[in-house]
Coordinates of C-alpha atoms in Angstrom, one line a residue:
Chain X
M1 CA 0.0 0.0 0.0
Y2 CA 2.8 2.4 0.9
S3 CA 6.5 2.3 -0.2
A4 CA 7.7 3.5 3.2
I5 CA 6.6 5.4 6.3
Y6 CA 8.3 8.6 7.2
I7 CA 7.5 9.9 10.7
E8 CA 8.3 13.0 12.5
K9 CA 10.4 12.1 15.6
Q10 CA 8.1 13.8 18.0
L11 CA 5.2 11.5 17.0
L12 CA 7.0 8.2 17.4
S13 CA 5.2 7.5 20.7
H14 CA 1.8 9.1 19.9
P15 CA -0.9 6.5 20.7
R16 CA -2.8 7.0 17.4
V17 CA 0.5 6.5 15.5
E18 CA 1.7 3.5 17.5
T19 CA -1.3 1.5 16.4
L20 CA -0.7 2.3 12.8
L21 CA 3.0 1.5 13.0
A22 CA 2.3 -1.9 14.4
R23 CA 0.0 -2.5 11.5
F24 CA 2.7 -1.6 8.9
S25 CA 5.7 -3.0 10.8
N26 CA 7.0 -4.6 7.6
L27 CA 7.6 -1.2 5.9
P28 CA 10.8 0.8 6.1
L29 CA 10.3 3.4 8.9
I30 CA 12.3 6.5 8.4
T31 CA 12.5 9.2 11.0
I32 CA 12.5 12.9 10.0
D33 CA 12.4 16.2 11.8
R34 CA 9.6 17.9 9.9
Y35 CA 7.4 16.6 7.1
G36 CA 8.4 19.5 4.8
E37 CA 11.9 17.9 4.5
I38 CA 10.3 15.2 2.3
F39 CA 7.1 16.8 1.1
N40 CA 8.3 20.2 0.0
R41 CA 11.6 19.4 -1.5
K42 CA 12.5 20.7 -4.9
A43 CA 13.4 18.4 -7.9
Q44 CA 10.6 15.9 -7.1
N45 CA 8.4 14.3 -9.8
F46 CA 4.8 13.9 -8.7
R47 CA 4.1 11.4 -11.5
L48 CA 7.0 9.1 -10.6
Q49 CA 6.1 9.2 -6.9
K50 CA 2.5 8.3 -7.7
R51 CA 3.8 4.9 -8.7
A52 CA 4.6 4.0 -5.0
P53 CA 3.8 6.9 -2.6
A54 CA 5.0 6.8 1.0
L55 CA 3.0 7.8 4.1
I56 CA 4.4 10.7 6.0
I57 CA 3.1 11.0 9.6
A58 CA 3.3 14.5 10.8
G59 CA 1.8 17.0 13.2
K60 CA 0.2 20.1 11.9
Q61 CA 1.5 23.1 13.7
K62 CA -0.8 25.9 12.7
N63 CA -3.7 26.9 10.3
H64 CA -5.6 23.8 11.3
V65 CA -8.9 25.3 10.0
L66 CA -8.9 27.7 7.1
P67 CA -11.6 29.6 5.1
T68 CA -12.6 27.9 1.9
P69 CA -11.9 29.5 -1.4
E70 CA -14.7 31.6 -2.9
Q71 CA -17.4 29.6 -4.7
Y72 CA -16.6 26.5 -2.6
G73 CA -19.6 25.9 -0.5
L74 CA -23.3 25.1 -0.1
G75 CA -24.7 28.6 0.3
G76 CA -23.6 29.0 3.9
K77 CA -22.0 32.2 5.2
H78 CA -19.2 30.7 7.2
N79 CA -17.3 28.1 5.2
Y80 CA -14.1 26.4 6.4
Y81 CA -12.0 23.5 5.5
F82 CA -9.6 21.3 7.4
S83 CA -7.3 18.6 6.1
H84 CA -6.1 15.7 8.2
L85 CA -4.5 14.4 5.0
L86 CA -2.6 16.0 2.1
N87 CA -2.9 14.1 -1.2
C88 CA -5.2 11.3 -2.3
I89 CA -4.9 7.6 -3.0
Y90 CA -6.7 8.1 -6.3
D91 CA -5.1 9.5 -9.4
C92 CA -7.5 11.8 -11.2
R93 CA -5.9 13.7 -14.0
Y94 CA -7.9 16.8 -13.4
C95 CA -7.1 17.1 -9.7
F96 CA -5.4 20.3 -8.7
L97 CA -3.4 18.5 -6.0
Q98 CA -1.0 17.4 -8.7
G99 CA -0.3 21.0 -9.5
M100 CA -0.3 22.2 -6.0
Y101 CA 2.1 19.8 -4.3
R102 CA 5.6 18.8 -5.3
S103 CA 5.2 15.3 -3.8
A104 CA 2.7 12.6 -4.3
H105 CA 3.4 11.1 -0.8
Y106 CA 0.5 11.2 1.6
V107 CA 0.9 13.4 4.6
W108 CA -1.3 12.3 7.5
F109 CA -1.6 14.8 10.4
A110 CA -2.1 12.7 13.4
N111 CA -2.7 15.5 15.9
Y112 CA -6.5 15.4 15.6
E113 CA -6.9 17.1 19.0
D114 CA -5.5 20.3 17.7
F115 CA -7.8 20.2 14.7
A116 CA -10.8 19.6 17.0
Q117 CA -9.8 22.6 19.2
A118 CA -9.6 24.8 16.1
V119 CA -13.0 23.6 14.9
M120 CA -14.5 24.4 18.2
E121 CA -13.0 27.8 18.3
K122 CA -14.6 28.6 14.9
I123 CA -18.0 27.3 16.1
E124 CA -17.7 29.5 19.2
Q125 CA -16.7 32.5 17.1
H126 CA -19.9 32.2 15.0
R127 CA -22.1 31.1 17.9
G128 CA -25.8 31.1 16.8
E129 CA -24.9 30.9 13.1
T130 CA -24.3 27.8 11.0
C131 CA -20.7 27.0 10.1
Y132 CA -19.8 24.6 7.3
F133 CA -16.7 22.5 7.6
Y134 CA -15.3 20.7 4.6
S135 CA -12.9 17.9 5.1
G136 CA -12.3 16.7 1.6
Y137 CA -10.5 19.6 0.1
D138 CA -6.9 18.4 0.1
C139 CA -7.7 14.7 0.2
D140 CA -10.6 12.2 -0.1
S141 CA -12.4 12.3 3.2
L142 CA -13.0 8.5 3.4
A143 CA -10.5 6.7 1.2
L144 CA -7.9 6.1 3.9
E145 CA -10.4 5.7 6.8
P146 CA -9.1 2.3 7.8
V147 CA -5.7 3.8 8.4
T148 CA -6.6 7.3 9.7
Q149 CA -9.8 6.6 11.6
F150 CA -10.7 10.2 10.8
V151 CA -14.5 9.7 10.8
D152 CA -14.3 7.7 14.1
Y153 CA -12.7 10.7 15.8
F154 CA -14.5 13.6 14.2
L155 CA -18.1 12.4 14.0
P156 CA -18.5 12.4 17.8
L157 CA -17.0 15.9 17.9
F158 CA -19.7 17.2 15.5
S159 CA -22.6 15.2 16.9
G160 CA -23.2 17.7 19.7
Q161 CA -22.8 20.8 17.5
L162 CA -26.0 21.3 15.6
N163 CA -24.8 24.7 14.2
A164 CA -21.9 23.0 12.5
V165 CA -22.2 21.0 9.4
L166 CA -19.5 18.6 8.4
E167 CA -19.1 17.6 4.7
L168 CA -17.2 14.4 3.9
R169 CA -16.4 14.5 0.2
T170 CA -15.3 11.3 -1.4
K171 CA -15.1 9.0 -4.4
S172 CA -14.5 6.1 -2.0
T173 CA -16.6 3.1 -1.1
Q174 CA -15.2 3.0 2.5
V175 CA -18.5 3.7 4.2
R176 CA -18.5 0.9 6.7
T177 CA -17.6 3.2 9.6
L178 CA -20.6 5.4 8.7
L179 CA -23.0 2.5 8.3
D180 CA -22.0 1.2 11.8
R181 CA -23.1 4.5 13.3
S182 CA -26.5 6.3 13.7
P183 CA -26.9 8.9 10.9
M184 CA -26.2 12.5 11.9
E185 CA -28.3 15.5 11.0
N186 CA -25.3 17.7 10.5
C187 CA -23.1 15.5 8.4
V188 CA -23.3 15.3 4.7
V189 CA -21.5 12.6 2.7
A190 CA -20.9 14.0 -0.8
F191 CA -19.9 11.8 -3.7
S192 CA -18.4 13.1 -6.8
F193 CA -19.0 11.8 -10.3
T194 CA -18.0 12.3 -13.9
P195 CA -19.5 10.5 -16.9
E196 CA -18.4 6.9 -17.1
N197 CA -16.4 7.2 -20.3
I198 CA -14.5 10.2 -19.0
A199 CA -14.0 8.6 -15.6
R200 CA -12.4 5.6 -17.3
K201 CA -9.9 7.9 -19.0
L202 CA -9.2 10.5 -16.3
E203 CA -10.0 8.9 -12.9
H204 CA -7.3 6.2 -12.3
K205 CA -7.5 3.8 -9.3
V206 CA -11.0 5.1 -8.5
P207 CA -14.0 2.9 -7.7
S208 CA -16.4 2.7 -10.7
N209 CA -19.4 5.0 -10.8
Q210 CA -21.6 2.0 -10.1
K211 CA -19.7 1.0 -6.9
R212 CA -19.8 4.6 -5.7
L213 CA -23.6 4.7 -6.3
E214 CA -24.0 1.5 -4.4
A215 CA -22.1 2.9 -1.4
M216 CA -24.2 6.0 -1.6
K217 CA -27.5 4.1 -1.8
K218 CA -26.5 2.2 1.3
L219 CA -25.9 5.4 3.2
Q220 CA -29.1 6.9 1.9
Q221 CA -31.1 3.9 3.0
R222 CA -29.6 4.1 6.4
G223 CA -30.7 7.7 6.8
W224 CA -27.4 9.5 6.2
K225 CA -27.6 12.8 4.4
V226 CA -25.9 12.4 1.0
G227 CA -24.9 14.9 -1.6
L228 CA -23.8 14.8 -5.3
R229 CA -20.9 16.8 -6.7
F230 CA -20.6 16.9 -10.5
D231 CA -17.3 18.7 -10.3
P232 CA -15.4 19.1 -12.5
L233 CA -17.6 19.2 -15.6
I234 CA -15.5 18.0 -18.4
Y235 CA -16.0 19.2 -22.0
A236 CA -16.2 16.8 -24.9
D237 CA -18.0 17.4 -28.2
D238 CA -20.7 15.0 -27.0
Y239 CA -20.8 16.4 -23.5
R240 CA -24.6 16.6 -23.5
A241 CA -25.1 12.9 -24.2
N242 CA -22.4 12.1 -21.6
Y243 CA -24.0 14.1 -18.8
Q244 CA -27.5 13.0 -19.8
R245 CA -26.4 9.4 -19.4
L246 CA -24.7 10.1 -16.1
F247 CA -27.7 12.0 -14.6
E248 CA -30.1 9.3 -15.7
S249 CA -27.9 6.6 -14.2
V250 CA -27.5 8.4 -10.9
F251 CA -31.1 9.5 -10.4
S252 CA -32.5 6.1 -11.4
Q253 CA -30.7 4.8 -8.3
I254 CA -30.5 7.7 -5.8
Q255 CA -33.6 9.2 -4.3
A256 CA -33.5 12.8 -5.4
G257 CA -36.2 13.8 -2.9
S258 CA -34.0 13.1 0.1
L259 CA -30.7 14.5 -1.3
H260 CA -29.0 17.1 0.9
S261 CA -27.4 19.0 -2.0
V262 CA -26.2 18.8 -5.5
S263 CA -23.4 21.0 -7.0
L264 CA -21.8 21.6 -10.3
G265 CA -18.4 23.1 -11.0
V266 CA -16.6 23.4 -14.2
F267 CA -13.0 22.2 -14.8
R268 CA -10.7 25.0 -13.8
L269 CA -7.2 25.3 -12.4
P270 CA -5.0 28.2 -11.1
E271 CA -2.6 28.9 -13.9
P272 CA 0.6 27.8 -12.1
Y273 CA -1.0 24.5 -11.2
Y274 CA -2.1 24.0 -14.8
R275 CA 1.4 24.6 -16.1
T276 CA 2.8 22.1 -13.7
M277 CA 0.2 19.5 -14.6
Q278 CA 0.7 20.0 -18.3
R279 CA 4.5 19.4 -17.8
L280 CA 3.8 16.3 -15.8
Y281 CA 1.4 14.9 -18.3
P282 CA 2.2 16.4 -21.8
G283 CA 0.3 13.5 -23.5
E284 CA -2.9 14.2 -21.6
Q285 CA -5.9 15.2 -23.8
L286 CA -7.5 17.1 -20.9
F287 CA -4.7 19.7 -21.1
A288 CA -4.3 19.7 -24.9
V289 CA -7.8 21.1 -25.7
K290 CA -8.3 24.8 -26.2
L291 CA -8.3 26.4 -22.8
A292 CA -8.3 30.0 -21.7
N293 CA -6.7 32.0 -18.9
S294 CA -9.1 34.3 -17.2
N295 CA -7.8 36.2 -14.1
G296 CA -5.2 33.6 -13.4
M297 CA -7.6 30.7 -13.7
V298 CA -7.3 28.3 -16.6
S299 CA -10.6 26.8 -17.9
Y300 CA -12.5 26.2 -21.1
Q301 CA -13.0 29.2 -23.3
A302 CA -15.9 31.4 -22.1
E303 CA -18.3 30.3 -24.9
I304 CA -17.7 26.6 -24.4
E305 CA -17.8 27.0 -20.6
K306 CA -21.2 28.8 -20.8
R307 CA -22.7 26.1 -23.0
L308 CA -21.4 23.3 -20.9
V309 CA -22.6 24.8 -17.7
D310 CA -26.0 26.0 -19.0
D311 CA -26.8 22.6 -20.6
C312 CA -25.6 20.5 -17.7
Q313 CA -27.5 22.8 -15.3
S314 CA -30.7 22.3 -17.3
L315 CA -30.2 18.6 -17.6
L316 CA -29.6 18.4 -13.8
L317 CA -32.6 20.5 -12.9
E318 CA -34.8 18.0 -14.7
H319 CA -34.0 15.6 -11.8
I320 CA -33.7 17.8 -8.7
P321 CA -35.5 20.7 -7.1
E322 CA -33.6 24.0 -7.5
K323 CA -33.5 24.6 -3.7
I324 CA -30.8 21.8 -3.3
Y325 CA -28.7 23.0 -6.2
Y326 CA -25.5 24.9 -5.6
P327 CA -23.5 26.0 -8.6
C328 CA -19.7 26.3 -7.8
F329 CA -18.9 29.0 -10.4
M330 CA -19.4 32.7 -11.0
Q331 CA -23.1 33.0 -12.1
Chain K
M1 CA 20.0 6.9 -19.6
L2 CA 21.6 5.7 -16.4
N3 CA 24.7 7.2 -14.9
I4 CA 26.6 5.0 -12.4
V5 CA 29.2 6.3 -10.0
V6 CA 31.6 3.9 -8.2
A7 CA 34.6 4.7 -6.1
L8 CA 37.0 1.8 -7.0
S9 CA 38.0 0.2 -10.3
E10 CA 37.3 -3.2 -8.5
E11 CA 33.7 -2.1 -8.1
A12 CA 33.6 -1.0 -11.7
R13 CA 34.8 -4.3 -13.2
P14 CA 31.6 -6.4 -12.7
F15 CA 29.5 -3.5 -14.2
I16 CA 31.9 -3.3 -17.2
Q17 CA 31.5 -7.0 -17.9
Y18 CA 27.8 -7.2 -17.2
Y19 CA 26.8 -4.3 -19.3
R20 CA 29.6 -4.7 -21.9
L21 CA 30.8 -1.1 -21.2
K22 CA 33.6 0.3 -23.3
R23 CA 36.2 2.7 -22.1
L24 CA 35.6 6.1 -23.6
H25 CA 39.0 6.9 -25.1
H26 CA 39.1 10.7 -25.3
R27 CA 41.0 12.2 -22.4
H28 CA 39.0 12.2 -19.2
A29 CA 39.9 13.3 -15.7
F30 CA 38.3 10.1 -14.4
P31 CA 38.0 6.6 -16.0
V32 CA 34.7 6.7 -17.9
Y33 CA 33.0 3.7 -19.5
G34 CA 29.8 3.5 -21.5
N35 CA 27.3 1.9 -23.9
D36 CA 24.2 3.4 -25.5
N37 CA 22.2 4.0 -22.3
I38 CA 24.7 3.6 -19.4
Q39 CA 27.7 5.6 -18.4
L40 CA 30.0 4.6 -15.5
I41 CA 32.6 6.7 -13.8
V42 CA 35.3 5.6 -11.3
S43 CA 35.4 8.5 -8.8
G44 CA 38.0 7.4 -6.3
V45 CA 37.4 7.2 -2.6
G46 CA 35.6 10.0 -0.6
N47 CA 32.7 12.4 -0.6
L48 CA 34.5 15.1 -2.5
R49 CA 35.7 12.9 -5.3
A50 CA 32.3 11.3 -5.6
A51 CA 30.6 14.7 -6.0
V52 CA 33.2 16.0 -8.5
A53 CA 32.9 12.8 -10.6
T54 CA 29.1 13.0 -10.5
G55 CA 29.3 16.6 -11.9
Y56 CA 31.9 15.5 -14.4
L57 CA 29.7 12.6 -15.7
A58 CA 26.7 14.9 -15.9
G59 CA 28.7 17.2 -18.2
I60 CA 29.9 14.5 -20.6
R61 CA 26.5 13.8 -22.1
D62 CA 23.6 16.2 -21.7
S63 CA 22.1 15.0 -18.4
G64 CA 18.6 16.2 -18.5
R65 CA 16.0 15.5 -15.8
T66 CA 15.3 12.2 -17.4
T67 CA 18.7 10.7 -16.5
A68 CA 18.8 8.2 -13.7
W69 CA 21.8 8.0 -11.2
L70 CA 23.1 5.2 -9.2
N71 CA 26.0 5.1 -6.7
A72 CA 27.1 1.6 -6.0
G73 CA 29.8 0.2 -3.9
I74 CA 31.0 -1.6 -0.8
A75 CA 30.3 -0.4 2.8
G76 CA 30.6 -1.5 6.4
C77 CA 27.9 -2.4 8.9
K78 CA 27.9 -3.6 12.5
S79 CA 25.5 -6.5 12.2
L80 CA 24.5 -7.1 8.6
P81 CA 26.3 -10.1 7.0
V82 CA 29.0 -9.6 4.4
G83 CA 27.3 -9.6 0.9
E84 CA 24.0 -8.1 2.1
T85 CA 22.8 -5.3 -0.2
V86 CA 21.1 -2.1 1.2
L87 CA 19.4 0.6 -0.8
A88 CA 19.6 3.9 1.0
H89 CA 16.4 5.5 2.2
K90 CA 18.3 8.0 4.3
I91 CA 21.8 9.3 3.8
I92 CA 23.5 11.2 6.6
D93 CA 26.7 13.2 6.0
T94 CA 28.4 12.7 9.3
V95 CA 30.7 15.8 8.8
S96 CA 28.3 18.4 7.5
R97 CA 25.3 16.7 9.2
Q98 CA 23.3 17.2 6.0
V99 CA 20.6 14.5 5.5
F100 CA 19.2 13.3 2.2
Y101 CA 16.1 11.2 1.6
P102 CA 16.1 9.2 -1.7
A103 CA 12.6 8.6 -3.0
I104 CA 12.1 4.9 -3.6
C105 CA 9.2 4.7 -6.0
F106 CA 9.5 1.0 -6.7
D107 CA 9.5 -2.3 -4.9
P108 CA 13.2 -2.7 -4.0
P109 CA 14.7 -6.1 -4.5
C110 CA 16.8 -5.8 -1.3
K111 CA 16.7 -4.2 2.2
T112 CA 16.5 -0.4 2.5
G113 CA 18.3 1.4 5.3
N114 CA 20.2 4.4 6.6
I115 CA 23.7 5.1 5.2
R116 CA 26.2 7.3 7.1
T117 CA 28.9 8.8 4.9
V118 CA 32.1 9.1 6.9
P119 CA 35.4 10.8 6.0
I120 CA 37.6 7.9 7.1
P121 CA 36.8 4.2 7.1
E122 CA 34.6 3.4 10.1
I123 CA 35.9 0.4 12.1
Q124 CA 33.8 0.8 15.3
Y125 CA 30.3 0.9 13.7
P126 CA 28.9 3.1 16.5
C127 CA 25.3 2.5 15.3
D128 CA 23.7 -0.1 13.3
N129 CA 23.6 1.8 10.0
V130 CA 25.6 1.2 6.8
Y131 CA 28.9 3.2 6.7
D132 CA 30.3 4.4 3.4
M133 CA 32.5 7.2 2.1
E134 CA 30.7 8.5 -1.0
A135 CA 26.9 8.4 -0.8
A136 CA 26.3 11.9 0.6
G137 CA 28.7 13.6 -1.9
F138 CA 27.2 11.7 -4.8
F139 CA 23.6 12.4 -3.8
S140 CA 24.1 16.1 -3.1
A141 CA 25.7 16.5 -6.5
A142 CA 23.3 14.3 -8.5
M143 CA 20.3 16.3 -7.1
R144 CA 21.5 19.2 -9.2
F145 CA 21.0 17.2 -12.4
G146 CA 18.2 14.8 -11.8
T147 CA 14.9 14.2 -10.2
L148 CA 15.0 12.7 -6.7
E149 CA 13.1 9.5 -7.7
L150 CA 15.9 8.6 -10.1
I151 CA 18.8 9.0 -7.8
H152 CA 19.8 6.1 -5.6
C153 CA 22.7 4.6 -3.6
L154 CA 23.1 0.9 -3.3
K155 CA 25.7 -0.5 -0.9
I156 CA 27.1 -4.0 -0.5
V157 CA 28.3 -4.9 3.0
S158 CA 32.0 -5.8 2.8
D159 CA 32.9 -5.7 6.5
N160 CA 31.3 -5.9 9.9
E161 CA 32.2 -6.6 13.5
A162 CA 33.0 -10.2 12.8
S163 CA 34.8 -9.6 9.5
P164 CA 36.8 -6.3 9.9
I165 CA 37.7 -4.0 7.0
H166 CA 41.4 -5.0 6.8
R167 CA 40.3 -8.4 5.6
V168 CA 38.7 -6.9 2.5
S169 CA 40.9 -7.6 -0.6
S170 CA 40.8 -6.2 -4.2
S171 CA 39.6 -9.6 -5.5
G172 CA 37.1 -9.8 -2.6
V173 CA 35.5 -6.5 -3.7
V174 CA 35.1 -7.7 -7.3
H175 CA 33.6 -10.9 -6.0
L176 CA 31.1 -9.1 -3.7
V177 CA 29.9 -6.9 -6.5
E178 CA 29.7 -9.7 -9.0
Q179 CA 27.6 -11.8 -6.6
Q180 CA 25.1 -8.9 -6.3
M181 CA 24.9 -8.0 -10.0
E182 CA 21.4 -9.4 -10.2
V183 CA 20.1 -7.1 -7.5
I184 CA 22.0 -4.2 -9.0
A185 CA 20.7 -5.0 -12.5
A186 CA 17.1 -5.2 -11.2
I187 CA 17.4 -1.7 -9.7
A188 CA 19.2 -0.4 -12.8
A189 CA 16.4 -1.8 -15.0
V190 CA 13.7 -0.1 -12.9
L191 CA 15.6 3.2 -13.0
L192 CA 16.0 3.0 -16.7
D193 CA 12.3 2.2 -17.1
M194 CA 11.3 5.2 -15.1
A195 CA 13.7 7.5 -16.9
A196 CA 12.4 6.2 -20.2
A197 CA 8.8 6.9 -19.1
L198 CA 9.7 10.5 -18.6
D199 CA 11.7 10.6 -21.9
R200 CA 8.7 9.2 -23.9
D201 CA 6.8 12.3 -22.9
S202 CA 9.1 14.7 -24.5
K203 CA 7.8 14.2 -28.0
G204 CA 8.2 16.6 -30.8
D205 CA 12.0 16.9 -30.9
E206 CA 12.3 15.5 -34.4
E207 CA 9.5 17.7 -35.8
I208 CA 10.9 20.8 -34.1
E209 CA 14.4 20.0 -35.5
W210 CA 12.9 19.5 -39.0
I211 CA 11.0 22.8 -38.9
S212 CA 13.9 24.7 -37.4
S213 CA 16.1 23.4 -40.3
R214 CA 13.8 25.0 -42.8
F215 CA 12.7 28.2 -41.1
H216 CA 14.2 30.7 -38.6
C217 CA 12.7 29.8 -35.2
T218 CA 13.1 32.1 -32.2
V219 CA 13.3 30.4 -28.7
A220 CA 9.7 31.6 -28.0
Q221 CA 8.5 30.1 -31.3
Q222 CA 10.3 26.8 -30.5
A223 CA 8.4 26.7 -27.1
Q224 CA 5.1 27.3 -28.9
L225 CA 5.9 24.7 -31.5
R226 CA 6.7 22.1 -28.8
M227 CA 3.4 22.9 -27.0
L228 CA 1.3 22.7 -30.2
I229 CA 3.0 19.5 -31.4
Q230 CA 2.5 17.9 -27.9
N231 CA -1.2 18.9 -28.0
W232 CA -1.5 17.4 -31.5
F233 CA -0.1 14.1 -30.3
A234 CA -2.3 14.2 -27.2
L235 CA -5.4 14.8 -29.2
T236 CA -4.7 12.4 -32.1
D237 CA -3.3 9.5 -30.2
A238 CA 0.2 10.3 -31.6
S239 CA -0.8 10.5 -35.3
P240 CA 2.1 11.8 -37.4
L241 CA 2.0 15.4 -38.5
A242 CA 1.8 16.3 -42.2
M243 CA 5.3 17.6 -42.1
L244 CA 5.6 18.2 -45.9
E245 CA 2.6 20.4 -45.9
L246 CA 4.0 22.4 -43.0
G247 CA 7.4 22.6 -44.7
A248 CA 5.7 24.2 -47.7
L249 CA 4.6 27.2 -45.7
K250 CA 6.3 30.6 -45.7
N251 CA 7.8 30.8 -42.2
T252 CA 7.5 29.6 -38.6
A253 CA 4.6 32.0 -37.9
A254 CA 2.6 30.4 -40.7
V255 CA 3.5 26.9 -39.4
L256 CA 2.3 27.8 -35.9
N257 CA -0.9 29.2 -37.3
A258 CA -1.6 26.2 -39.4
L259 CA -1.0 23.9 -36.4
R260 CA -3.4 25.9 -34.3
I261 CA -6.1 25.7 -36.9
Q262 CA -5.6 21.9 -37.3
I263 CA -5.6 21.3 -33.6
N264 CA -8.8 23.3 -33.1
E265 CA -10.5 21.1 -35.7
I266 CA -9.7 17.8 -33.9
P267 CA -12.9 16.4 -32.3
V268 CA -12.8 16.3 -28.5
A269 CA -14.1 12.9 -27.3
Y270 CA -13.4 10.5 -24.5

């Protein structure tokens, strides 16, 4: 699963870490001072590292909870994200993490208590108002659950905080921890999808759409709030047919009436990330189509983007009520 | 392309035989051997010599980021048996206290471990790491030329507490390396494969050269050409470009324009 485990010396005797180390005792264990020594080095190749990433166990020192970027959210006023992991076990060609990080190793921040304290401080700061906390911004929220036990720790934290909503965003089918628990009013499990033909080309090592739908159905049947994220929308000449098929497949299996939220977001990348990703994957069709730079963000040309968004929006709204629809782009 | 740095001619000999390397006859500051995709340099003992030889080897043939680097040789260790191979996952320069972490992105065919690079042969083995005299110098120099995933140090234990360093003979060194050539070759093959994977991506060299031989191309135009040709290959599943048609155009600007038009007409489908 991992090529090696790097661990910050200060965490060698952390109880949460000791359990994990016992489980992976056959892997090389390499002690380091700070995770940046490995993760932030120059002259690394994300693509080569993705062949056999290592797990870096670290402690996050500051900025445990941060405001989300604009347009990232579900209509709430106070939107924050926190990342117990950096990087993802999946290998989606459109994912901005490839452009943001120099390394493909997974960084796991084991000091959950510090994250919990920062979350509680934000809730206290906005007392009486609803705060949204997104955990799947720099990683997949559930994919490494058997290793990180993130959900096990954080769900009890949120269960008593009805003004705080936790979103778990995932492409994973690791939902057993959730199914073993009673559903929570203030936790949304959001699954992201792209059309099957595109997923096959761009989403490597990811469970198929059907497997994701099955996991989602199980959660919905158990009373968990689930959401759909069609983000990023990917352009192809036959995009209309692609998305029509996808929506029909999804909404024939998922009860639209009890969905928490559905969002759409078009493929876009900050310009420096785009350049890095294009250098990493020069043979990738996604980066070879005609794209445009607008205010430092690279996306489809305005006319294509408008058509793609408008059409997908109309197709989507045939299946869901507008009140649960949240576009993730400038309207 | 794989560049190999060894300290001793005895360490080099099994490589020369295994890979059928030929001595490069023009005058060199270090003995250098090579074939089509491997170069080997004999650096001499010590950190500084290893670093200098690494830089020297990089300069002989254009060592882009797609070149792999391997430092191989004998080393001492308190407890590991003689003949054991260890791939470095951490290299500590005991003089400068610098620490390097090679990125092992493949399933290694041998143990991995810490290597401590010392200025004089270590006979006490104060901790249970592998002791050598070149890894840190080699690694710090190779990092200037290559990407971390393609730079590795492999050490073969030649001495330990039970079999001290003074018993290591010239023929013994040759024998130790020979015995581990399969492990070494397995690592070399993975490195060459990873380097080739990166190399395969840099398409368009022939086309750019062909166009540059016909028209004046500025550096900026060459960069645009590379981008457009890469996009063409990405969108057409590497179909060949109609070079003769492009060659019949007036200048590089016209070629760039024609390429843009052609690329925009390619259907986008998944």
